[in-house]
Amino acid sequence: MKRLAVYCGSAMGAEPAFADAARELAREMVGRGIDLVYGGGRLGLMGVVADEVLAAGGQVYGVIPAALVDKEVAHLGCTELHQVANMHERKAKMTELCDAFVALPGGIGTLDELFEAWTWNALGYHAKPFCLLNVNGFWTALDSFMDHVSASGFLSAARREQLLVAQSPAEAIERLDEAAKAATQGMVW
């Protein structure tokens, strides 16, 4: 795994543990030689993870719609900052640039990105794995809800197993790396 897309909030969230996890994930990535692909913002957890990767000497590839650049929320310190026309192009470019996805705590944008990556995987557009970084139980309710969706007959057991969950940045990267290797060996992911 060379590049990891990190989905996360443009806000800091209510718990300091969220920003701590973003910094820890960034350090873990740089320590393993993994570049950051993210939404290109300077605010919230997005800014925290980008700043930490850059401070540790890593590479940051931001992808941001032009309208958000105009609102001055773009992180101008990125190694590369790709401006795109809209959110659809943002998600497509991020998918193109990365090898896997991880979701830190975030809101509707983070959920949108995560579910679109999962849907595109289901449709065969990519075979890249994704993982929830369950900081202080943030994703526990979503994980349980996906069990409910599967038990209700709307998500196969195999598809349900694709949504990886990790309790630490190191565990998330290890689980994603294993899944990415399996995908490159032709195993269904």
mmCIF file with all atom_site columns, C-alpha atoms in Angstrom:
data_model
loop_
_atom_site.group_PDB
_atom_site.id
_atom_site.type_symbol
_atom_site.label_atom_id
_atom_site.label_alt_id
_atom_site.label_comp_id
_atom_site.label_asym_id
_atom_site.label_entity_id
_atom_site.label_seq_id
_atom_site.pdbx_PDB_ins_code
_atom_site.Cartn_x
_atom_site.Cartn_y
_atom_site.Cartn_z
_atom_site.occupancy
_atom_site.B_iso_or_equiv
_atom_site.pdbx_formal_charge
_atom_site.auth_seq_id
_atom_site.auth_comp_id
_atom_site.auth_asym_id
_atom_site.auth_atom_id
_atom_site.pdbx_PDB_model_num
ATOM 1   C CA . MET A 1 1   ? 0.000   0.000   0.000   1.00 0.00 ? 1   MET A CA 1
ATOM 2   C CA . LYS A 1 2   ? 1.568   3.266   -1.164  1.00 0.00 ? 2   LYS A CA 1
ATOM 3   C CA . ARG A 1 3   ? -1.281  5.755   -0.731  1.00 0.00 ? 3   ARG A CA 1
ATOM 4   C CA . LEU A 1 4   ? -4.129  5.772   1.746   1.00 0.00 ? 4   LEU A CA 1
ATOM 5   C CA . ALA A 1 5   ? -7.258  7.890   1.308   1.00 0.00 ? 5   ALA A CA 1
ATOM 6   C CA . VAL A 1 6   ? -8.407  9.249   4.642   1.00 0.00 ? 6   VAL A CA 1
ATOM 7   C CA . TYR A 1 7   ? -12.013 10.333  4.973   1.00 0.00 ? 7   TYR A CA 1
ATOM 8   C CA . CYS A 1 8   ? -12.715 12.520  8.001   1.00 0.00 ? 8   CYS A CA 1
ATOM 9   C CA . GLY A 1 9   ? -14.516 15.564  9.284   1.00 0.00 ? 9   GLY A CA 1
ATOM 10  C CA . SER A 1 10  ? -13.878 19.157  8.312   1.00 0.00 ? 10  SER A CA 1
ATOM 11  C CA . ALA A 1 11  ? -14.696 19.857  11.968  1.00 0.00 ? 11  ALA A CA 1
ATOM 12  C CA . MET A 1 12  ? -12.684 18.779  15.006  1.00 0.00 ? 12  MET A CA 1
ATOM 13  C CA . GLY A 1 13  ? -15.543 16.919  16.672  1.00 0.00 ? 13  GLY A CA 1
ATOM 14  C CA . ALA A 1 14  ? -16.460 16.997  20.344  1.00 0.00 ? 14  ALA A CA 1
ATOM 15  C CA . GLU A 1 15  ? -13.681 14.772  21.677  1.00 0.00 ? 15  GLU A CA 1
ATOM 16  C CA . PRO A 1 16  ? -9.935  15.553  21.697  1.00 0.00 ? 16  PRO A CA 1
ATOM 17  C CA . ALA A 1 17  ? -9.376  11.844  21.000  1.00 0.00 ? 17  ALA A CA 1
ATOM 18  C CA . PHE A 1 18  ? -10.531 12.397  17.407  1.00 0.00 ? 18  PHE A CA 1
ATOM 19  C CA . ALA A 1 19  ? -7.673  14.805  16.621  1.00 0.00 ? 19  ALA A CA 1
ATOM 20  C CA . ASP A 1 20  ? -5.266  12.611  18.573  1.00 0.00 ? 20  ASP A CA 1
ATOM 21  C CA . ALA A 1 21  ? -6.242  9.651   16.391  1.00 0.00 ? 21  ALA A CA 1
ATOM 22  C CA . ALA A 1 22  ? -5.794  11.734  13.230  1.00 0.00 ? 22  ALA A CA 1
ATOM 23  C CA . ARG A 1 23  ? -2.264  12.660  14.328  1.00 0.00 ? 23  ARG A CA 1
ATOM 24  C CA . GLU A 1 24  ? -1.473  9.065   15.299  1.00 0.00 ? 24  GLU A CA 1
ATOM 25  C CA . LEU A 1 25  ? -2.756  7.771   11.969  1.00 0.00 ? 25  LEU A CA 1
ATOM 26  C CA . ALA A 1 26  ? -0.622  10.338  10.126  1.00 0.00 ? 26  ALA A CA 1
ATOM 27  C CA . ARG A 1 27  ? 2.525   9.337   12.022  1.00 0.00 ? 27  ARG A CA 1
ATOM 28  C CA . GLU A 1 28  ? 1.794   5.644   11.462  1.00 0.00 ? 28  GLU A CA 1
ATOM 29  C CA . MET A 1 29  ? 1.355   6.265   7.738   1.00 0.00 ? 29  MET A CA 1
ATOM 30  C CA . VAL A 1 30  ? 4.596   8.217   7.356   1.00 0.00 ? 30  VAL A CA 1
ATOM 31  C CA . GLY A 1 31  ? 6.457   5.635   9.442   1.00 0.00 ? 31  GLY A CA 1
ATOM 32  C CA . ARG A 1 32  ? 5.364   2.968   6.964   1.00 0.00 ? 32  ARG A CA 1
ATOM 33  C CA . GLY A 1 33  ? 6.055   5.084   3.867   1.00 0.00 ? 33  GLY A CA 1
ATOM 34  C CA . ILE A 1 34  ? 2.372   5.582   3.038   1.00 0.00 ? 34  ILE A CA 1
ATOM 35  C CA . ASP A 1 35  ? 1.281   8.863   1.409   1.00 0.00 ? 35  ASP A CA 1
ATOM 36  C CA . LEU A 1 36  ? -1.958  10.656  2.291   1.00 0.00 ? 36  LEU A CA 1
ATOM 37  C CA . VAL A 1 37  ? -4.794  11.201  -0.167  1.00 0.00 ? 37  VAL A CA 1
ATOM 38  C CA . TYR A 1 38  ? -7.595  13.317  1.308   1.00 0.00 ? 38  TYR A CA 1
ATOM 39  C CA . GLY A 1 39  ? -10.152 16.008  0.588   1.00 0.00 ? 39  GLY A CA 1
ATOM 40  C CA . GLY A 1 40  ? -7.671  18.881  0.431   1.00 0.00 ? 40  GLY A CA 1
ATOM 41  C CA . GLY A 1 41  ? -9.051  20.973  3.293   1.00 0.00 ? 41  GLY A CA 1
ATOM 42  C CA . ARG A 1 42  ? -7.176  22.817  6.015   1.00 0.00 ? 42  ARG A CA 1
ATOM 43  C CA . LEU A 1 43  ? -9.977  22.718  8.608   1.00 0.00 ? 43  LEU A CA 1
ATOM 44  C CA . GLY A 1 44  ? -10.929 20.162  11.241  1.00 0.00 ? 44  GLY A CA 1
ATOM 45  C CA . LEU A 1 45  ? -9.594  16.630  11.263  1.00 0.00 ? 45  LEU A CA 1
ATOM 46  C CA . MET A 1 46  ? -8.757  17.035  7.574   1.00 0.00 ? 46  MET A CA 1
ATOM 47  C CA . GLY A 1 47  ? -6.259  19.754  8.410   1.00 0.00 ? 47  GLY A CA 1
ATOM 48  C CA . VAL A 1 48  ? -4.901  17.861  11.393  1.00 0.00 ? 48  VAL A CA 1
ATOM 49  C CA . VAL A 1 49  ? -4.071  14.713  9.429   1.00 0.00 ? 49  VAL A CA 1
ATOM 50  C CA . ALA A 1 50  ? -2.544  16.682  6.536   1.00 0.00 ? 50  ALA A CA 1
ATOM 51  C CA . ASP A 1 51  ? -0.467  18.911  8.822   1.00 0.00 ? 51  ASP A CA 1
ATOM 52  C CA . GLU A 1 52  ? 0.837   15.907  10.758  1.00 0.00 ? 52  GLU A CA 1
ATOM 53  C CA . VAL A 1 53  ? 1.796   13.969  7.607   1.00 0.00 ? 53  VAL A CA 1
ATOM 54  C CA . LEU A 1 54  ? 3.631   17.020  6.265   1.00 0.00 ? 54  LEU A CA 1
ATOM 55  C CA . ALA A 1 55  ? 5.349   17.700  9.613   1.00 0.00 ? 55  ALA A CA 1
ATOM 56  C CA . ALA A 1 56  ? 6.579   14.088  9.687   1.00 0.00 ? 56  ALA A CA 1
ATOM 57  C CA . GLY A 1 57  ? 8.023   14.415  6.178   1.00 0.00 ? 57  GLY A CA 1
ATOM 58  C CA . GLY A 1 58  ? 5.296   12.592  4.260   1.00 0.00 ? 58  GLY A CA 1
ATOM 59  C CA . GLN A 1 59  ? 3.552   13.364  0.998   1.00 0.00 ? 59  GLN A CA 1
ATOM 60  C CA . VAL A 1 60  ? 0.020   14.795  0.898   1.00 0.00 ? 60  VAL A CA 1
ATOM 61  C CA . TYR A 1 61  ? -2.262  14.656  -2.143  1.00 0.00 ? 61  TYR A CA 1
ATOM 62  C CA . GLY A 1 62  ? -5.328  16.826  -1.665  1.00 0.00 ? 62  GLY A CA 1
ATOM 63  C CA . VAL A 1 63  ? -8.377  16.799  -3.932  1.00 0.00 ? 63  VAL A CA 1
ATOM 64  C CA . ILE A 1 64  ? -10.791 19.689  -3.543  1.00 0.00 ? 64  ILE A CA 1
ATOM 65  C CA . PRO A 1 65  ? -13.651 21.194  -5.527  1.00 0.00 ? 65  PRO A CA 1
ATOM 66  C CA . ALA A 1 66  ? -12.859 24.653  -6.921  1.00 0.00 ? 66  ALA A CA 1
ATOM 67  C CA . ALA A 1 67  ? -15.794 26.180  -4.998  1.00 0.00 ? 67  ALA A CA 1
ATOM 68  C CA . LEU A 1 68  ? -14.120 25.225  -1.714  1.00 0.00 ? 68  LEU A CA 1
ATOM 69  C CA . VAL A 1 69  ? -10.825 26.718  -2.865  1.00 0.00 ? 69  VAL A CA 1
ATOM 70  C CA . ASP A 1 70  ? -12.722 29.942  -3.517  1.00 0.00 ? 70  ASP A CA 1
ATOM 71  C CA . LYS A 1 71  ? -14.047 29.812  0.067   1.00 0.00 ? 71  LYS A CA 1
ATOM 72  C CA . GLU A 1 72  ? -10.419 29.660  1.260   1.00 0.00 ? 72  GLU A CA 1
ATOM 73  C CA . VAL A 1 73  ? -10.655 26.295  2.989   1.00 0.00 ? 73  VAL A CA 1
ATOM 74  C CA . ALA A 1 74  ? -8.028  24.584  0.797   1.00 0.00 ? 74  ALA A CA 1
ATOM 75  C CA . HIS A 1 75  ? -4.787  23.408  2.391   1.00 0.00 ? 75  HIS A CA 1
ATOM 76  C CA . LEU A 1 76  ? -2.184  25.214  0.299   1.00 0.00 ? 76  LEU A CA 1
ATOM 77  C CA . GLY A 1 77  ? 0.711   23.267  1.839   1.00 0.00 ? 77  GLY A CA 1
ATOM 78  C CA . CYS A 1 78  ? -0.172  19.978  0.137   1.00 0.00 ? 78  CYS A CA 1
ATOM 79  C CA . THR A 1 79  ? 2.500   18.211  -1.900  1.00 0.00 ? 79  THR A CA 1
ATOM 80  C CA . GLU A 1 80  ? -0.072  18.263  -4.715  1.00 0.00 ? 80  GLU A CA 1
ATOM 81  C CA . LEU A 1 81  ? -3.465  19.935  -4.580  1.00 0.00 ? 81  LEU A CA 1
ATOM 82  C CA . HIS A 1 82  ? -5.829  18.786  -7.315  1.00 0.00 ? 82  HIS A CA 1
ATOM 83  C CA . GLN A 1 83  ? -8.715  21.160  -8.027  1.00 0.00 ? 83  GLN A CA 1
ATOM 84  C CA . VAL A 1 84  ? -11.774 19.479  -9.479  1.00 0.00 ? 84  VAL A CA 1
ATOM 85  C CA . ALA A 1 85  ? -15.170 20.737  -10.605 1.00 0.00 ? 85  ALA A CA 1
ATOM 86  C CA . ASN A 1 86  ? -17.385 19.063  -7.992  1.00 0.00 ? 86  ASN A CA 1
ATOM 87  C CA . MET A 1 87  ? -17.726 16.417  -5.287  1.00 0.00 ? 87  MET A CA 1
ATOM 88  C CA . HIS A 1 88  ? -18.295 13.627  -7.810  1.00 0.00 ? 88  HIS A CA 1
ATOM 89  C CA . GLU A 1 89  ? -14.952 14.371  -9.445  1.00 0.00 ? 89  GLU A CA 1
ATOM 90  C CA . ARG A 1 90  ? -13.321 14.680  -6.014  1.00 0.00 ? 90  ARG A CA 1
ATOM 91  C CA . LYS A 1 91  ? -14.343 11.169  -4.998  1.00 0.00 ? 91  LYS A CA 1
ATOM 92  C CA . ALA A 1 92  ? -13.339 9.716   -8.366  1.00 0.00 ? 92  ALA A CA 1
ATOM 93  C CA . LYS A 1 93  ? -9.904  11.385  -8.232  1.00 0.00 ? 93  LYS A CA 1
ATOM 94  C CA . MET A 1 94  ? -9.308  10.272  -4.651  1.00 0.00 ? 94  MET A CA 1
ATOM 95  C CA . THR A 1 95  ? -10.212 6.709   -5.631  1.00 0.00 ? 95  THR A CA 1
ATOM 96  C CA . GLU A 1 96  ? -7.834  6.896   -8.584  1.00 0.00 ? 96  GLU A CA 1
ATOM 97  C CA . LEU A 1 97  ? -4.962  8.151   -6.410  1.00 0.00 ? 97  LEU A CA 1
ATOM 98  C CA . CYS A 1 98  ? -5.253  5.706   -3.499  1.00 0.00 ? 98  CYS A CA 1
ATOM 99  C CA . ASP A 1 99  ? -4.776  2.012   -2.750  1.00 0.00 ? 99  ASP A CA 1
ATOM 100 C CA . ALA A 1 100 ? -7.197  1.835   0.211   1.00 0.00 ? 100 ALA A CA 1
ATOM 101 C CA . PHE A 1 101 ? -9.542  3.959   2.337   1.00 0.00 ? 101 PHE A CA 1
ATOM 102 C CA . VAL A 1 102 ? -9.866  4.637   6.061   1.00 0.00 ? 102 VAL A CA 1
ATOM 103 C CA . ALA A 1 103 ? -12.599 6.652   7.768   1.00 0.00 ? 103 ALA A CA 1
ATOM 104 C CA . LEU A 1 104 ? -11.856 8.663   10.876  1.00 0.00 ? 104 LEU A CA 1
ATOM 105 C CA . PRO A 1 105 ? -14.802 10.275  12.662  1.00 0.00 ? 105 PRO A CA 1
ATOM 106 C CA . GLY A 1 106 ? -16.762 12.652  10.464  1.00 0.00 ? 106 GLY A CA 1
ATOM 107 C CA . GLY A 1 107 ? -20.203 13.707  9.340   1.00 0.00 ? 107 GLY A CA 1
ATOM 108 C CA . ILE A 1 108 ? -22.316 13.312  6.243   1.00 0.00 ? 108 ILE A CA 1
ATOM 109 C CA . GLY A 1 109 ? -19.431 13.997  3.864   1.00 0.00 ? 109 GLY A CA 1
ATOM 110 C CA . THR A 1 110 ? -17.376 11.223  5.444   1.00 0.00 ? 110 THR A CA 1
ATOM 111 C CA . LEU A 1 111 ? -20.340 8.849   5.275   1.00 0.00 ? 111 LEU A CA 1
ATOM 112 C CA . ASP A 1 112 ? -20.983 9.784   1.640   1.00 0.00 ? 112 ASP A CA 1
ATOM 113 C CA . GLU A 1 113 ? -17.371 9.089   0.696   1.00 0.00 ? 113 GLU A CA 1
ATOM 114 C CA . LEU A 1 114 ? -17.260 5.799   2.589   1.00 0.00 ? 114 LEU A CA 1
ATOM 115 C CA . PHE A 1 115 ? -20.488 4.457   1.126   1.00 0.00 ? 115 PHE A CA 1
ATOM 116 C CA . GLU A 1 116 ? -19.614 5.531   -2.385  1.00 0.00 ? 116 GLU A CA 1
ATOM 117 C CA . ALA A 1 117 ? -16.239 3.752   -2.140  1.00 0.00 ? 117 ALA A CA 1
ATOM 118 C CA . TRP A 1 118 ? -18.060 0.638   -0.896  1.00 0.00 ? 118 TRP A CA 1
ATOM 119 C CA . THR A 1 119 ? -20.693 0.882   -3.636  1.00 0.00 ? 119 THR A CA 1
ATOM 120 C CA . TRP A 1 120 ? -18.068 1.333   -6.346  1.00 0.00 ? 120 TRP A CA 1
ATOM 121 C CA . ASN A 1 121 ? -16.312 -1.747  -4.983  1.00 0.00 ? 121 ASN A CA 1
ATOM 122 C CA . ALA A 1 122 ? -19.552 -3.721  -5.135  1.00 0.00 ? 122 ALA A CA 1
ATOM 123 C CA . LEU A 1 123 ? -20.070 -2.626  -8.749  1.00 0.00 ? 123 LEU A CA 1
ATOM 124 C CA . GLY A 1 124 ? -16.539 -3.692  -9.690  1.00 0.00 ? 124 GLY A CA 1
ATOM 125 C CA . TYR A 1 125 ? -15.156 -0.206  -10.334 1.00 0.00 ? 125 TYR A CA 1
ATOM 126 C CA . HIS A 1 126 ? -12.281 -0.932  -7.957  1.00 0.00 ? 126 HIS A CA 1
ATOM 127 C CA . ALA A 1 127 ? -11.096 -3.632  -5.560  1.00 0.00 ? 127 ALA A CA 1
ATOM 128 C CA . LYS A 1 128 ? -9.676  -1.330  -2.880  1.00 0.00 ? 128 LYS A CA 1
ATOM 129 C CA . PRO A 1 129 ? -10.377 -2.078  0.801   1.00 0.00 ? 129 PRO A CA 1
ATOM 130 C CA . PHE A 1 130 ? -11.864 0.295   3.366   1.00 0.00 ? 130 PHE A CA 1
ATOM 131 C CA . CYS A 1 131 ? -11.813 0.453   7.138   1.00 0.00 ? 131 CYS A CA 1
ATOM 132 C CA . LEU A 1 132 ? -13.492 2.380   9.929   1.00 0.00 ? 132 LEU A CA 1
ATOM 133 C CA . LEU A 1 133 ? -11.080 3.699   12.567  1.00 0.00 ? 133 LEU A CA 1
ATOM 134 C CA . ASN A 1 134 ? -13.356 3.311   15.565  1.00 0.00 ? 134 ASN A CA 1
ATOM 135 C CA . VAL A 1 135 ? -12.041 6.103   17.783  1.00 0.00 ? 135 VAL A CA 1
ATOM 136 C CA . ASN A 1 136 ? -13.736 5.956   21.209  1.00 0.00 ? 136 ASN A CA 1
ATOM 137 C CA . GLY A 1 137 ? -16.522 3.829   19.733  1.00 0.00 ? 137 GLY A CA 1
ATOM 138 C CA . PHE A 1 138 ? -17.483 6.476   17.167  1.00 0.00 ? 138 PHE A CA 1
ATOM 139 C CA . TRP A 1 139 ? -18.363 3.899   14.476  1.00 0.00 ? 139 TRP A CA 1
ATOM 140 C CA . THR A 1 140 ? -19.828 1.190   16.761  1.00 0.00 ? 140 THR A CA 1
ATOM 141 C CA . ALA A 1 141 ? -23.459 2.086   16.028  1.00 0.00 ? 141 ALA A CA 1
ATOM 142 C CA . LEU A 1 142 ? -22.828 2.144   12.253  1.00 0.00 ? 142 LEU A CA 1
ATOM 143 C CA . ASP A 1 143 ? -21.067 -1.214  12.454  1.00 0.00 ? 143 ASP A CA 1
ATOM 144 C CA . SER A 1 144 ? -24.074 -2.668  14.320  1.00 0.00 ? 144 SER A CA 1
ATOM 145 C CA . PHE A 1 145 ? -26.473 -1.092  11.846  1.00 0.00 ? 145 PHE A CA 1
ATOM 146 C CA . MET A 1 146 ? -24.645 -2.772  8.959   1.00 0.00 ? 146 MET A CA 1
ATOM 147 C CA . ASP A 1 147 ? -25.184 -6.103  10.764  1.00 0.00 ? 147 ASP A CA 1
ATOM 148 C CA . HIS A 1 148 ? -28.900 -5.222  10.809  1.00 0.00 ? 148 HIS A CA 1
ATOM 149 C CA . VAL A 1 149 ? -28.846 -4.365  7.089   1.00 0.00 ? 149 VAL A CA 1
ATOM 150 C CA . SER A 1 150 ? -27.218 -7.722  6.367   1.00 0.00 ? 150 SER A CA 1
ATOM 151 C CA . ALA A 1 151 ? -29.602 -9.666  8.624   1.00 0.00 ? 151 ALA A CA 1
ATOM 152 C CA . SER A 1 152 ? -32.499 -7.922  6.881   1.00 0.00 ? 152 SER A CA 1
ATOM 153 C CA . GLY A 1 153 ? -31.388 -9.342  3.545   1.00 0.00 ? 153 GLY A CA 1
ATOM 154 C CA . PHE A 1 154 ? -30.042 -6.173  1.907   1.00 0.00 ? 154 PHE A CA 1
ATOM 155 C CA . LEU A 1 155 ? -26.328 -6.888  2.245   1.00 0.00 ? 155 LEU A CA 1
ATOM 156 C CA . SER A 1 156 ? -24.709 -10.261 1.638   1.00 0.00 ? 156 SER A CA 1
ATOM 157 C CA . ALA A 1 157 ? -22.503 -11.720 4.356   1.00 0.00 ? 157 ALA A CA 1
ATOM 158 C CA . ALA A 1 158 ? -19.492 -11.480 2.033   1.00 0.00 ? 158 ALA A CA 1
ATOM 159 C CA . ARG A 1 159 ? -20.174 -7.820  1.281   1.00 0.00 ? 159 ARG A CA 1
ATOM 160 C CA . ARG A 1 160 ? -20.748 -7.127  5.002   1.00 0.00 ? 160 ARG A CA 1
ATOM 161 C CA . GLU A 1 161 ? -17.343 -8.591  5.838   1.00 0.00 ? 161 GLU A CA 1
ATOM 162 C CA . GLN A 1 162 ? -15.714 -6.028  3.553   1.00 0.00 ? 162 GLN A CA 1
ATOM 163 C CA . LEU A 1 163 ? -16.323 -3.219  6.020   1.00 0.00 ? 163 LEU A CA 1
ATOM 164 C CA . LEU A 1 164 ? -13.253 -3.548  8.190   1.00 0.00 ? 164 LEU A CA 1
ATOM 165 C CA . VAL A 1 165 ? -13.184 -2.009  11.654  1.00 0.00 ? 165 VAL A CA 1
ATOM 166 C CA . ALA A 1 166 ? -10.049 -1.214  13.645  1.00 0.00 ? 166 ALA A CA 1
ATOM 167 C CA . GLN A 1 167 ? -9.468  0.224   17.088  1.00 0.00 ? 167 GLN A CA 1
ATOM 168 C CA . SER A 1 168 ? -6.071  1.813   16.359  1.00 0.00 ? 168 SER A CA 1
ATOM 169 C CA . PRO A 1 169 ? -4.301  3.365   13.376  1.00 0.00 ? 169 PRO A CA 1
ATOM 170 C CA . ALA A 1 170 ? -1.734  0.538   13.311  1.00 0.00 ? 170 ALA A CA 1
ATOM 171 C CA . GLU A 1 171 ? -4.494  -2.080  13.235  1.00 0.00 ? 171 GLU A CA 1
ATOM 172 C CA . ALA A 1 172 ? -6.332  -0.200  10.473  1.00 0.00 ? 172 ALA A CA 1
ATOM 173 C CA . ILE A 1 173 ? -3.251  -0.055  8.268   1.00 0.00 ? 173 ILE A CA 1
ATOM 174 C CA . GLU A 1 174 ? -2.421  -3.713  8.885   1.00 0.00 ? 174 GLU A CA 1
ATOM 175 C CA . ARG A 1 175 ? -5.968  -4.850  8.075   1.00 0.00 ? 175 ARG A CA 1
ATOM 176 C CA . LEU A 1 176 ? -6.087  -2.686  4.937   1.00 0.00 ? 176 LEU A CA 1
ATOM 177 C CA . ASP A 1 177 ? -2.675  -3.903  3.811   1.00 0.00 ? 177 ASP A CA 1
ATOM 178 C CA . GLU A 1 178 ? -3.760  -7.554  4.178   1.00 0.00 ? 178 GLU A CA 1
ATOM 179 C CA . ALA A 1 179 ? -6.980  -6.892  2.252   1.00 0.00 ? 179 ALA A CA 1
ATOM 180 C CA . ALA A 1 180 ? -5.139  -4.972  -0.493  1.00 0.00 ? 180 ALA A CA 1
ATOM 181 C CA . LYS A 1 181 ? -2.677  -7.849  -0.910  1.00 0.00 ? 181 LYS A CA 1
ATOM 182 C CA . ALA A 1 182 ? -5.565  -10.303 -1.143  1.00 0.00 ? 182 ALA A CA 1
ATOM 183 C CA . ALA A 1 183 ? -7.191  -8.150  -3.843  1.00 0.00 ? 183 ALA A CA 1
ATOM 184 C CA . THR A 1 184 ? -4.000  -8.073  -5.924  1.00 0.00 ? 184 THR A CA 1
ATOM 185 C CA . GLN A 1 185 ? -3.854  -11.871 -5.733  1.00 0.00 ? 185 GLN A CA 1
ATOM 186 C CA . GLY A 1 186 ? -7.244  -12.083 -7.380  1.00 0.00 ? 186 GLY A CA 1
ATOM 187 C CA . MET A 1 187 ? -9.253  -12.812 -4.259  1.00 0.00 ? 187 MET A CA 1
ATOM 188 C CA . VAL A 1 188 ? -12.670 -11.188 -4.189  1.00 0.00 ? 188 VAL A CA 1
ATOM 189 C CA . TRP A 1 189 ? -12.544 -8.064  -2.148  1.00 0.00 ? 189 TRP A CA 1
#
